[in-house]
mmCIF file of C-alpha atoms in Angstrom:
data_model
loop_
_atom_site.group_PDB
_atom_site.id
_atom_site.type_symbol
_atom_site.label_atom_id
_atom_site.label_comp_id
_atom_site.label_asym_id
_atom_site.label_seq_id
_atom_site.Cartn_x
_atom_site.Cartn_y
_atom_site.Cartn_z
ATOM 1 C CA MET A 1 -12.467 -17.289 -30.035
ATOM 2 C CA PHE A 2 -12.826 -16.481 -26.473
ATOM 3 C CA LYS A 3 -13.945 -13.247 -24.399
ATOM 4 C CA ALA A 4 -12.564 -12.162 -21.253
ATOM 5 C CA LYS A 5 -14.837 -11.255 -18.601
ATOM 6 C CA LYS A 6 -14.792 -7.891 -17.320
ATOM 7 C CA GLN A 7 -15.222 -8.513 -13.883
ATOM 8 C CA SER A 8 -14.486 -4.682 -11.909
ATOM 9 C CA LEU A 9 -13.465 -5.445 -8.461
ATOM 10 C CA ASN A 10 -14.455 -4.749 -5.658
ATOM 11 C CA PRO A 11 -11.965 -1.832 -3.362
ATOM 12 C CA ASP A 12 -12.687 -3.653 -0.168
ATOM 13 C CA THR A 13 -11.377 -6.650 -0.872
ATOM 14 C CA MET A 14 -7.243 -7.405 -0.844
ATOM 15 C CA ASP A 15 -6.303 -8.650 -4.449
ATOM 16 C CA THR A 16 -2.513 -8.466 -4.629
ATOM 17 C CA LEU A 17 0.005 -9.236 -1.107
ATOM 18 C CA ILE A 18 4.387 -9.219 -1.794
ATOM 19 C CA GLY A 19 5.173 -11.959 1.306
ATOM 20 C CA GLU A 20 7.289 -12.098 3.732
ATOM 21 C CA GLY A 21 10.525 -13.732 2.181
ATOM 22 C CA THR A 22 9.685 -11.322 -1.224
ATOM 23 C CA ILE A 23 11.746 -8.807 -3.029
ATOM 24 C CA PHE A 24 9.864 -6.994 -5.721
ATOM 25 C CA GLU A 25 10.605 -4.269 -8.141
ATOM 26 C CA GLY A 26 8.360 -2.458 -10.387
ATOM 27 C CA LYS A 27 5.258 -0.860 -10.231
ATOM 28 C CA ILE A 28 1.883 -2.152 -8.838
ATOM 29 C CA THR A 29 -1.520 -0.403 -10.151
ATOM 30 C CA SER A 30 -4.458 -2.832 -8.633
ATOM 31 C CA ALA A 31 -8.166 -1.801 -8.554
ATOM 32 C CA ALA A 32 -8.412 -3.707 -5.379
ATOM 33 C CA GLY A 33 -6.647 -3.658 -1.839
ATOM 34 C CA VAL A 34 -2.754 -4.441 -1.940
ATOM 35 C CA ARG A 35 -0.789 -5.723 1.093
ATOM 36 C CA ILE A 36 3.241 -5.594 1.642
ATOM 37 C CA GLU A 37 4.560 -7.734 4.093
ATOM 38 C CA GLY A 38 8.592 -8.850 2.349
ATOM 39 C CA GLN A 39 10.534 -5.888 0.763
ATOM 40 C CA LEU A 40 8.892 -3.703 -2.624
ATOM 41 C CA THR A 41 11.257 -0.815 -4.387
ATOM 42 C CA GLY A 42 9.083 1.175 -6.963
ATOM 43 C CA ASP A 43 5.178 2.007 -7.042
ATOM 44 C CA ILE A 44 2.141 1.631 -5.357
ATOM 45 C CA LEU A 45 -1.614 2.682 -6.497
ATOM 46 C CA SER A 46 -4.415 0.997 -5.591
ATOM 47 C CA GLU A 47 -7.665 2.295 -4.997
ATOM 48 C CA GLY A 48 -8.642 0.225 -2.588
ATOM 49 C CA ASP A 49 -6.234 0.138 0.825
ATOM 50 C CA VAL A 50 -3.049 -0.025 1.241
ATOM 51 C CA THR A 51 -1.299 -1.593 4.646
ATOM 52 C CA ILE A 52 2.529 -1.824 4.659
ATOM 53 C CA GLY A 53 3.071 -4.782 7.411
ATOM 54 C CA GLU A 54 5.978 -4.729 10.500
ATOM 55 C CA LYS A 55 8.703 -6.708 8.943
ATOM 56 C CA ALA A 56 7.752 -5.185 5.389
ATOM 57 C CA THR A 57 10.879 -2.272 3.816
ATOM 58 C CA VAL A 58 9.284 -0.194 1.192
ATOM 59 C CA LYS A 59 11.430 2.394 -1.181
ATOM 60 C CA SER A 60 7.877 3.570 -2.803
ATOM 61 C CA SER A 61 5.373 6.120 -2.994
ATOM 62 C CA ILE A 62 1.804 5.368 -2.290
ATOM 63 C CA SER A 63 -1.632 6.892 -2.888
ATOM 64 C CA SER A 64 -4.976 4.581 -1.930
ATOM 65 C CA ARG A 65 -8.011 4.926 0.160
ATOM 66 C CA ASP A 66 -6.173 4.668 3.287
ATOM 67 C CA ILE A 67 -3.446 3.322 4.017
ATOM 68 C CA THR A 68 -1.595 1.219 7.268
ATOM 69 C CA ILE A 69 2.436 1.618 8.331
ATOM 70 C CA ALA A 70 3.371 -1.223 10.550
ATOM 71 C CA GLY A 71 6.594 -1.630 9.098
ATOM 72 C CA ILE A 72 9.288 0.430 7.139
ATOM 73 C CA VAL A 73 8.410 3.485 3.762
ATOM 74 C CA HIS A 74 10.360 5.651 2.348
ATOM 75 C CA GLY A 75 8.771 7.955 -0.110
ATOM 76 C CA ASN A 76 5.847 10.036 -0.360
ATOM 77 C CA ILE A 77 2.607 8.850 1.175
ATOM 78 C CA LYS A 78 -0.791 10.169 0.005
ATOM 79 C CA ALA A 79 -3.971 8.772 0.630
ATOM 80 C CA LYS A 80 -7.856 9.797 -0.211
ATOM 81 C CA GLY A 81 -8.867 8.955 3.089
ATOM 82 C CA LYS A 82 -6.853 7.623 6.713
ATOM 83 C CA ILE A 83 -3.284 6.988 6.713
ATOM 84 C CA THR A 84 -2.309 5.511 10.254
ATOM 85 C CA ILE A 85 1.110 4.734 11.382
ATOM 86 C CA THR A 86 0.756 1.918 14.252
ATOM 87 C CA SER A 87 3.343 2.133 17.301
ATOM 88 C CA LYS A 88 6.182 -0.265 15.135
ATOM 89 C CA GLY A 89 5.742 1.790 11.829
ATOM 90 C CA ARG A 90 7.585 4.023 10.734
ATOM 91 C CA ALA A 91 7.507 6.723 7.686
ATOM 92 C CA VAL A 92 10.216 8.643 6.255
ATOM 93 C CA ARG A 93 9.419 11.426 4.281
ATOM 94 C CA GLN A 94 5.982 13.492 3.641
ATOM 95 C CA TYR A 95 2.487 12.192 3.197
ATOM 96 C CA LYS A 96 -0.970 13.800 2.403
ATOM 97 C CA ARG A 97 -3.560 13.601 4.570
ATOM 98 C CA PRO A 98 -4.356 13.515 8.489
ATOM 99 C CA PHE A 99 -2.728 10.197 10.148
ATOM 100 C CA PHE A 100 -3.105 8.699 13.460
ATOM 101 C CA TYR A 101 -0.601 7.244 15.489
ATOM 102 C CA HIS A 102 -1.457 3.754 17.403
#
């Protein structure tokens, strides 16, 4: 009856937010950016950027364009671009790509 219009998402936009105080278990697949401020257990696959906030705890394999870690990540991290770990960020396991400490 009604046909949904297909719209492609811009990978430079942020379309998924797991807020502080939220606990999420499962896989996130996104054509745009993802920001985690709460707790996540599961994989993240994003065509955009992934940001892990200062109060976030993530047990996940992350694959995206660029990754910024200000919280805690347990798992494999793979970026097409750069991985940035801030002074408050911590990554436990392995990562593939150049990374920068701030």
